[in-house]
Amino acid sequence: MLDYRKMYFQLAAKVADALDILLKAQQEGEAELMNEERFPGFKVLAIKDEDRHNQKHGVILLRMI
């Protein structure tokens, strides 16, 4: 007869290993993103909206530098 309990725990251990690998990959990707220049070759310009009804809204432009 198959030992389902042993198989279950082996599966759970492999799933935990897979989650560890995915979390490490996510953390490394986030760290790499934070260390990079956000928009290489672009400058971010914030322009105030002239429409008085939409003063809370602004426009963001990306311009090549």
PDB file of C-alpha atoms in Angstrom:
ATOM      1  CA  MET A   1       0.000   0.000   0.000  1.00  0.00           C
ATOM      2  CA  LEU A   2       1.220   3.480  -0.836  1.00  0.00           C
ATOM      3  CA  ASP A   3       2.326   5.737   1.985  1.00  0.00           C
ATOM      4  CA  TYR A   4       0.225   8.804   1.193  1.00  0.00           C
ATOM      5  CA  ARG A   5       1.370  10.639   4.297  1.00  0.00           C
ATOM      6  CA  LYS A   6       5.019  10.408   3.217  1.00  0.00           C
ATOM      7  CA  MET A   7       4.104  11.492  -0.332  1.00  0.00           C
ATOM      8  CA  TYR A   8       2.118  14.447   1.025  1.00  0.00           C
ATOM      9  CA  PHE A   9       5.016  15.687   3.155  1.00  0.00           C
ATOM     10  CA  GLN A  10       7.453  15.276   0.263  1.00  0.00           C
ATOM     11  CA  LEU A  11       5.137  17.328  -1.932  1.00  0.00           C
ATOM     12  CA  ALA A  12       4.728  19.995   0.759  1.00  0.00           C
ATOM     13  CA  ALA A  13       8.523  20.251   1.109  1.00  0.00           C
ATOM     14  CA  LYS A  14       8.956  20.669  -2.663  1.00  0.00           C
ATOM     15  CA  VAL A  15       6.231  23.343  -2.757  1.00  0.00           C
ATOM     16  CA  ALA A  16       7.983  25.200   0.078  1.00  0.00           C
ATOM     17  CA  ASP A  17      11.277  24.987  -1.848  1.00  0.00           C
ATOM     18  CA  ALA A  18       9.578  26.373  -4.969  1.00  0.00           C
ATOM     19  CA  LEU A  19       8.098  29.263  -2.979  1.00  0.00           C
ATOM     20  CA  ASP A  20      11.531  30.076  -1.552  1.00  0.00           C
ATOM     21  CA  ILE A  21      12.986  30.186  -5.072  1.00  0.00           C
ATOM     22  CA  LEU A  22      10.176  32.450  -6.312  1.00  0.00           C
ATOM     23  CA  LEU A  23      10.472  34.819  -3.343  1.00  0.00           C
ATOM     24  CA  LYS A  24      14.236  35.080  -3.791  1.00  0.00           C
ATOM     25  CA  ALA A  25      13.802  35.827  -7.510  1.00  0.00           C
ATOM     26  CA  GLN A  26      11.209  38.509  -6.729  1.00  0.00           C
ATOM     27  CA  GLN A  27      13.433  40.152  -4.112  1.00  0.00           C
ATOM     28  CA  GLU A  28      16.453  40.129  -6.442  1.00  0.00           C
ATOM     29  CA  GLY A  29      14.363  41.623  -9.254  1.00  0.00           C
ATOM     30  CA  GLU A  30      13.001  44.366  -6.995  1.00  0.00           C
ATOM     31  CA  ALA A  31      16.498  45.191  -5.719  1.00  0.00           C
ATOM     32  CA  GLU A  32      17.821  45.378  -9.283  1.00  0.00           C
ATOM     33  CA  LEU A  33      14.944  47.659 -10.300  1.00  0.00           C
ATOM     34  CA  MET A  34      15.540  49.995  -7.349  1.00  0.00           C
ATOM     35  CA  ASN A  35      19.245  50.294  -8.221  1.00  0.00           C
ATOM     36  CA  GLU A  36      18.637  51.174 -11.881  1.00  0.00           C
ATOM     37  CA  GLU A  37      17.992  54.582 -13.384  1.00  0.00           C
ATOM     38  CA  ARG A  38      14.224  54.899 -13.743  1.00  0.00           C
ATOM     39  CA  PHE A  39      14.021  56.321 -17.280  1.00  0.00           C
ATOM     40  CA  PRO A  40      17.458  56.270 -18.903  1.00  0.00           C
ATOM     41  CA  GLY A  41      17.681  58.998 -21.525  1.00  0.00           C
ATOM     42  CA  PHE A  42      14.462  60.681 -20.400  1.00  0.00           C
ATOM     43  CA  LYS A  43      13.733  63.626 -18.138  1.00  0.00           C
ATOM     44  CA  VAL A  44      10.447  63.801 -16.223  1.00  0.00           C
ATOM     45  CA  LEU A  45       8.656  67.146 -16.452  1.00  0.00           C
ATOM     46  CA  ALA A  46       5.557  67.935 -14.382  1.00  0.00           C
ATOM     47  CA  ILE A  47       3.263  70.471 -16.055  1.00  0.00           C
ATOM     48  CA  LYS A  48       0.476  72.175 -14.148  1.00  0.00           C
ATOM     49  CA  ASP A  49      -2.933  71.939 -15.791  1.00  0.00           C
ATOM     50  CA  GLU A  50      -4.198  75.402 -16.772  1.00  0.00           C
ATOM     51  CA  ASP A  51      -7.863  74.379 -16.571  1.00  0.00           C
ATOM     52  CA  ARG A  52      -9.189  75.741 -13.262  1.00  0.00           C
ATOM     53  CA  HIS A  53     -11.821  72.990 -13.034  1.00  0.00           C
ATOM     54  CA  ASN A  54      -9.141  70.307 -13.134  1.00  0.00           C
ATOM     55  CA  GLN A  55      -6.511  71.884 -10.866  1.00  0.00           C
ATOM     56  CA  LYS A  56      -6.060  68.672  -8.921  1.00  0.00           C
ATOM     57  CA  HIS A  57      -4.992  66.881 -12.114  1.00  0.00           C
ATOM     58  CA  GLY A  58      -1.580  67.376 -13.674  1.00  0.00           C
ATOM     59  CA  VAL A  59       0.232  66.162 -16.724  1.00  0.00           C
ATOM     60  CA  ILE A  60       3.545  64.332 -16.699  1.00  0.00           C
ATOM     61  CA  LEU A  61       5.673  64.360 -19.830  1.00  0.00           C
ATOM     62  CA  LEU A  62       8.749  62.348 -20.647  1.00  0.00           C
ATOM     63  CA  ARG A  63      11.234  64.147 -22.859  1.00  0.00           C
ATOM     64  CA  MET A  64      14.364  62.742 -24.472  1.00  0.00           C
ATOM     65  CA  ILE A  65      17.526  64.438 -23.182  1.00  0.00           C
TER      66      ILE A  65
END
